[in-house]
Amino acid sequence: VALPDFGPKAVTHQQLLRSLDALMDHQDEVDGVVAGLLRPLIDQDLSVVFYDLTTIRSEGLSEQVGDVRQYGMAKEGLIARQFMLGVVQTAEGLPIYHEVFDGNTAETRTLLPTLSKVLERFPSVQRLVLVADRGLLSLDNLEALKAVRLTSGKPLEFIVAVPGRRYNEFIDLLAPFHEQQCITATQEVISEQAWNDLRLVIAHDPMTAAQKTQQRNERIDALTRQADQWTGKLTDQDEGVKHRGRKLSD
């Protein structure tokens, strides 16, 4: 950011923090001004927007009123104190909206409120194509997205990704495709089917599938070994053989 006649060395860290507090007290007004500055830069005929949500770890144990730092599932697969940052940007990479959510917020619940605010701030957009990744999709979201209308009355268009294995609804639909095209595939296979009045574009990558299968089999083997260990210990316990540690229950 270019600020004429501004001397960065004259500004202290504490002054910047106090400035942030002042901005938070007037967030809606500031966001409105920023949206007004961005409107001339947005393509009114075709605006493809990408929405993504990421988690940001936070240190410290203090708790504040309205604290967004909450314990939730972190990117590393662990429960951590964090907050979540949602960002909307155009296809050209121009960020047009962002919002901070509590660290334990479900990703799927952030999509529709964020989309509503974007449409409110950029009402003149004639076409909006939303692109979001699999973490933001739920089947309930799909029905809600189909009902969204722009100010012009046109429907929202969207492209969302989801692992086909996540939903039982896809099992019967994808079974023939898997048997006919995927089992013997040596390179990526792409197909398309109709599903719930939507276009379902299906991609199968044999290398990724093999990796997932190996990971799944390794987890199953580990669980089987653990189960065998427990059942053996339980049988010994019933027969009066003592082991170290707490007794197992059925």
XYZ file of C-alpha atoms in Angstrom, residues 80-170:
91
model
C -6.042 -26.851 18.403
C -6.934 -23.353 19.503
C -7.504 -21.414 16.326
C -9.683 -19.045 14.367
C -10.949 -19.378 10.802
C -10.491 -16.971 7.917
C -12.824 -17.001 4.922
C -11.773 -15.147 1.762
C -13.677 -14.394 -1.450
C -11.655 -13.405 -4.501
C -12.251 -12.930 -8.211
C -10.829 -15.145 -10.930
C -8.107 -12.528 -11.398
C -7.071 -12.932 -7.759
C -8.614 -9.712 -6.447
C -9.870 -10.238 -2.865
C -13.296 -8.642 -2.498
C -14.435 -9.877 0.911
C -13.118 -11.652 3.978
C -14.488 -12.615 7.354
C -13.113 -14.132 10.535
C -15.062 -16.975 12.158
C -14.787 -18.775 15.478
C -12.248 -21.591 15.406
C -14.905 -24.261 15.981
C -17.259 -23.111 13.212
C -18.389 -25.770 10.723
C -17.072 -24.817 7.282
C -20.336 -25.634 5.531
C -22.198 -23.073 7.669
C -20.025 -20.173 6.515
C -20.769 -20.412 2.805
C -24.299 -19.024 2.564
C -23.863 -16.082 5.003
C -20.663 -15.058 3.189
C -22.327 -15.352 -0.206
C -25.254 -13.204 0.966
C -22.903 -10.422 2.040
C -20.997 -10.521 -1.257
C -24.239 -10.218 -3.253
C -25.385 -7.382 -1.002
C -22.176 -5.397 -1.536
C -21.923 -6.012 -5.283
C -25.575 -5.858 -6.431
C -24.796 -4.895 -10.047
C -22.999 -8.144 -10.895
C -24.964 -9.794 -13.703
C -23.504 -13.267 -13.466
C -21.890 -14.944 -10.492
C -20.154 -18.318 -10.605
C -19.140 -19.566 -7.180
C -16.184 -21.963 -6.973
C -15.596 -23.705 -3.640
C -13.687 -26.751 -2.468
C -14.989 -29.915 -0.864
C -14.728 -28.674 2.730
C -17.507 -26.165 2.085
C -20.006 -28.570 0.574
C -22.938 -30.294 2.161
C -25.974 -31.636 0.364
C -28.080 -29.108 2.303
C -25.833 -26.352 0.952
C -26.516 -27.514 -2.597
C -30.267 -27.089 -2.223
C -29.761 -23.659 -0.664
C -27.348 -22.597 -3.422
C -29.867 -23.588 -6.088
C -32.373 -21.219 -4.476
C -30.048 -18.158 -4.439
C -30.932 -15.379 -6.886
C -28.919 -12.326 -7.910
C -30.403 -8.836 -7.732
C -31.262 -9.207 -11.418
C -33.257 -12.358 -10.629
C -30.772 -14.667 -12.354
C -29.798 -17.850 -10.513
C -26.440 -18.303 -8.872
C -24.085 -20.624 -10.764
C -21.654 -22.749 -8.814
C -18.904 -25.331 -9.095
C -18.210 -27.279 -5.915
C -15.988 -30.295 -5.337
C -16.703 -33.337 -3.192
C -15.122 -36.798 -2.783
C -17.598 -39.234 -4.308
C -16.989 -41.693 -1.488
C -18.272 -39.230 1.113
C -21.979 -39.603 0.313
C -24.005 -42.801 0.132
C -26.250 -41.052 -2.405
C -23.515 -41.481 -5.014
